[in-house]
Amino acid sequence: KAGMAPREKSRIAEAAARRAGQGATVYLDGGSTVLALARELRPRTDLTVVTNSLRAATELSGQGPRTILVGGELRRLSQTLVGTLTRHVLETLQFDVAFMGTMGLGLDGSITTTDPAEAYTKELVMGRAAEVVLLADRSKLGKVSFARAGRLDQVDVLVTDRGVGRDWRMGLKDAGVALVEA
């Protein structure tokens, strides 16, 4: 999936990186767009990054932010640690900002993914963050996947690529979600 819409994902990552304030504690979710964000954050030695993504942790290893990897069950496809075992670490932490990925954002405001254990971890993280930033290219808008991982009213900012339609703009505004088009 990293090869799909790489320019858009790179622009989304650049825009999202500006939301990580000096000295912030941030959470990086799994997914190719969030992985692009990890690359943007690599020079930031002032941050603490907590992640369930093996790929993001590898990207940040050896340099950059202090990095904390949560435990859990390994989801081989996404290379993320998910499920109820993640709760033991995540419930002890608070995040200034959580950068979340998604497989789809339904017209009903549901954030969805392909795996229930991954959905559980995503929803847990969103409840621990002062600000939730959803990173999703426009292909995810209106798409619904298997498991609900949260609701749009849990999101503060959607960072996506340019060209969001009027209906989505109005829906995001009604939900109180700021839109950043990169």
Short mmCIF file of C-alpha atoms in Angstrom, two decimals:
data_model
loop_
_atom_site.label_atom_id
_atom_site.label_comp_id
_atom_site.label_asym_id
_atom_site.label_seq_id
_atom_site.Cartn_x
_atom_site.Cartn_y
_atom_site.Cartn_z
CA LYS A 1 0.00 0.00 0.00
CA ALA A 2 2.97 2.33 0.46
CA GLY A 3 3.25 2.44 -3.35
CA MET A 4 -0.31 3.76 -3.73
CA ALA A 5 -0.57 7.57 -3.93
CA PRO A 6 2.98 8.15 -2.59
CA ARG A 7 3.02 11.90 -3.35
CA GLU A 8 -0.28 12.43 -1.60
CA LYS A 9 0.85 10.44 1.43
CA SER A 10 4.09 12.42 1.57
CA ARG A 11 2.21 15.75 1.51
CA ILE A 12 -0.23 14.49 4.16
CA ALA A 13 2.72 13.43 6.35
CA GLU A 14 4.44 16.81 5.96
CA ALA A 15 1.26 18.66 6.96
CA ALA A 16 0.62 16.32 9.90
CA ALA A 17 4.18 16.68 11.21
CA ARG A 18 3.51 20.36 11.90
CA ARG A 19 0.90 19.30 14.49
CA ALA A 20 3.57 17.69 16.71
CA GLY A 21 4.54 20.56 19.03
CA GLN A 22 7.90 21.03 20.72
CA GLY A 23 8.42 18.35 23.38
CA ALA A 24 5.16 16.55 22.55
CA THR A 25 4.31 12.97 23.33
CA VAL A 26 2.78 11.51 20.18
CA TYR A 27 1.27 8.21 19.16
CA LEU A 28 1.88 6.77 15.71
CA ASP A 29 -0.62 4.22 14.48
CA GLY A 30 0.08 1.67 11.75
CA GLY A 31 -0.37 2.20 8.05
CA SER A 32 1.56 3.58 5.11
CA THR A 33 0.55 7.22 5.56
CA VAL A 34 1.52 7.19 9.24
CA LEU A 35 4.78 5.50 8.25
CA ALA A 36 5.46 8.46 5.95
CA LEU A 37 4.87 10.67 9.01
CA ALA A 38 7.44 8.65 11.01
CA ARG A 39 9.98 9.54 8.32
CA GLU A 40 9.09 13.21 8.75
CA LEU A 41 9.52 12.99 12.53
CA ARG A 42 12.85 11.13 12.43
CA PRO A 43 14.97 14.31 12.96
CA ARG A 44 12.85 15.43 15.95
CA THR A 45 14.88 14.61 19.08
CA ASP A 46 12.47 16.66 21.22
CA LEU A 47 9.58 14.19 20.84
CA THR A 48 8.52 11.03 22.61
CA VAL A 49 6.87 8.67 20.14
CA VAL A 50 4.74 5.74 21.25
CA THR A 51 3.74 3.32 18.52
CA ASN A 52 2.26 -0.08 17.85
CA SER A 53 3.87 -0.15 14.41
CA LEU A 54 7.01 -2.23 13.96
CA ARG A 55 7.68 -0.35 10.72
CA ALA A 56 7.47 3.06 12.41
CA ALA A 57 9.67 1.88 15.29
CA THR A 58 12.26 0.60 12.80
CA GLU A 59 12.11 3.91 10.92
CA LEU A 60 12.84 5.77 14.17
CA SER A 61 15.40 3.34 15.59
CA GLY A 62 18.92 4.58 16.11
CA GLN A 63 18.12 8.27 15.85
CA GLY A 64 15.47 10.89 16.40
CA PRO A 65 12.74 10.79 19.00
CA ARG A 66 12.61 8.67 22.12
CA THR A 67 10.56 5.70 20.89
CA ILE A 68 8.34 3.39 22.92
CA LEU A 69 6.86 0.29 21.30
CA VAL A 70 3.69 -1.11 22.88
CA GLY A 71 3.26 -4.85 23.27
CA GLY A 72 0.46 -6.98 21.96
CA GLU A 73 -0.38 -9.60 19.38
CA LEU A 74 1.56 -9.22 16.13
CA ARG A 75 -0.67 -8.60 13.16
CA ARG A 76 1.54 -9.86 10.37
CA LEU A 77 -0.16 -8.07 7.49
CA SER A 78 0.16 -4.57 8.96
CA GLN A 79 3.21 -5.33 11.14
CA THR A 80 1.41 -3.80 14.13
CA LEU A 81 0.91 -4.93 17.71
CA VAL A 82 -2.80 -5.04 18.51
CA GLY A 83 -5.48 -6.40 20.78
CA THR A 84 -6.24 -6.52 24.47
CA LEU A 85 -2.60 -6.93 25.50
CA THR A 86 -1.90 -3.39 24.25
CA ARG A 87 -4.24 -2.08 26.94
CA HIS A 88 -1.71 -2.74 29.73
CA VAL A 89 0.68 -0.14 28.31
CA LEU A 90 -1.76 2.25 26.65
CA GLU A 91 -3.93 2.77 29.74
CA THR A 92 -0.91 4.12 31.62
CA LEU A 93 -0.10 6.79 29.02
CA GLN A 94 -1.51 10.08 27.76
CA PHE A 95 -0.71 11.57 24.36
CA ASP A 96 -0.59 15.17 23.27
CA VAL A 97 -1.52 14.01 19.78
CA ALA A 98 -2.40 10.65 18.27
CA PHE A 99 -1.80 10.26 14.55
CA MET A 100 -4.17 7.59 13.31
CA GLY A 101 -4.54 5.76 10.03
CA THR A 102 -7.66 4.11 8.67
CA MET A 103 -8.86 1.77 5.96
CA GLY A 104 -12.04 3.76 5.56
CA LEU A 105 -14.17 6.62 6.78
CA GLY A 106 -17.85 5.91 6.26
CA LEU A 107 -20.51 8.45 5.39
CA ASP A 108 -22.05 7.65 8.78
CA GLY A 109 -18.87 8.88 10.47
CA SER A 110 -17.46 5.45 11.29
CA ILE A 111 -13.72 4.91 11.17
CA THR A 112 -13.08 1.36 10.01
CA THR A 113 -10.31 -1.18 9.59
CA THR A 114 -9.98 -4.80 8.53
CA ASP A 115 -9.28 -6.41 11.92
CA PRO A 116 -11.28 -6.29 15.19
CA ALA A 117 -8.16 -6.48 17.39
CA GLU A 118 -6.64 -3.56 15.48
CA ALA A 119 -9.93 -1.67 15.85
CA TYR A 120 -9.82 -2.24 19.61
CA THR A 121 -6.33 -0.77 19.87
CA LYS A 122 -7.18 2.24 17.69
CA GLU A 123 -10.23 3.12 19.76
CA LEU A 124 -8.27 2.74 23.00
CA VAL A 125 -5.57 5.13 21.76
CA MET A 126 -8.07 7.77 20.63
CA GLY A 127 -9.47 7.89 24.14
CA ARG A 128 -5.99 8.64 25.57
CA ALA A 129 -5.11 11.62 23.33
CA ALA A 130 -5.66 15.35 23.82
CA GLU A 131 -5.84 15.67 20.02
CA VAL A 132 -6.64 12.98 17.45
CA VAL A 133 -5.38 13.56 13.91
CA LEU A 134 -6.67 11.17 11.26
CA LEU A 135 -4.40 10.74 8.23
CA ALA A 136 -6.27 9.47 5.18
CA ASP A 137 -5.96 10.10 1.49
CA ARG A 138 -9.25 10.85 -0.30
CA SER A 139 -9.62 7.26 -1.52
CA LYS A 140 -10.55 6.33 2.07
CA LEU A 141 -13.50 8.77 2.22
CA GLY A 142 -16.78 6.92 1.85
CA LYS A 143 -15.08 3.54 2.10
CA VAL A 144 -16.16 1.09 4.79
CA SER A 145 -14.14 -1.85 6.04
CA PHE A 146 -14.93 -4.79 8.34
CA ALA A 147 -14.46 -3.48 11.90
CA ARG A 148 -15.42 -0.13 13.40
CA ALA A 149 -12.38 1.47 15.03
CA GLY A 150 -13.96 4.69 16.21
CA ARG A 151 -16.20 7.55 15.24
CA LEU A 152 -15.58 10.82 13.50
CA ASP A 153 -16.64 12.70 16.64
CA GLN A 154 -13.49 11.32 18.31
CA VAL A 155 -11.32 13.05 15.67
CA ASP A 156 -10.14 16.65 15.93
CA VAL A 157 -8.38 17.01 12.56
CA LEU A 158 -8.52 15.15 9.25
CA VAL A 159 -5.40 15.56 7.12
CA THR A 160 -6.00 14.45 3.55
CA ASP A 161 -5.08 15.33 -0.01
CA ARG A 162 -6.65 18.14 -2.01
CA GLY A 163 -10.06 17.90 -3.63
CA VAL A 164 -12.40 16.97 -0.79
CA GLY A 165 -15.98 17.29 -2.02
CA ARG A 166 -18.56 19.72 -0.68
CA ASP A 167 -20.63 17.02 1.07
CA TRP A 168 -17.59 15.79 2.99
CA ARG A 169 -16.59 19.35 3.87
CA MET A 170 -20.03 19.99 5.32
CA GLY A 171 -20.08 16.65 7.15
CA LEU A 172 -16.68 17.31 8.71
CA LYS A 173 -17.71 20.82 9.72
CA ASP A 174 -20.91 19.49 11.30
CA ALA A 175 -18.88 16.91 13.23
CA GLY A 176 -16.48 19.60 14.49
CA VAL A 177 -13.52 18.15 12.60
CA ALA A 178 -10.95 20.57 11.18
CA LEU A 179 -9.94 19.76 7.61
CA VAL A 180 -6.35 20.12 6.41
CA GLU A 181 -5.84 19.49 2.71
CA ALA A 182 -2.22 18.85 1.81
#
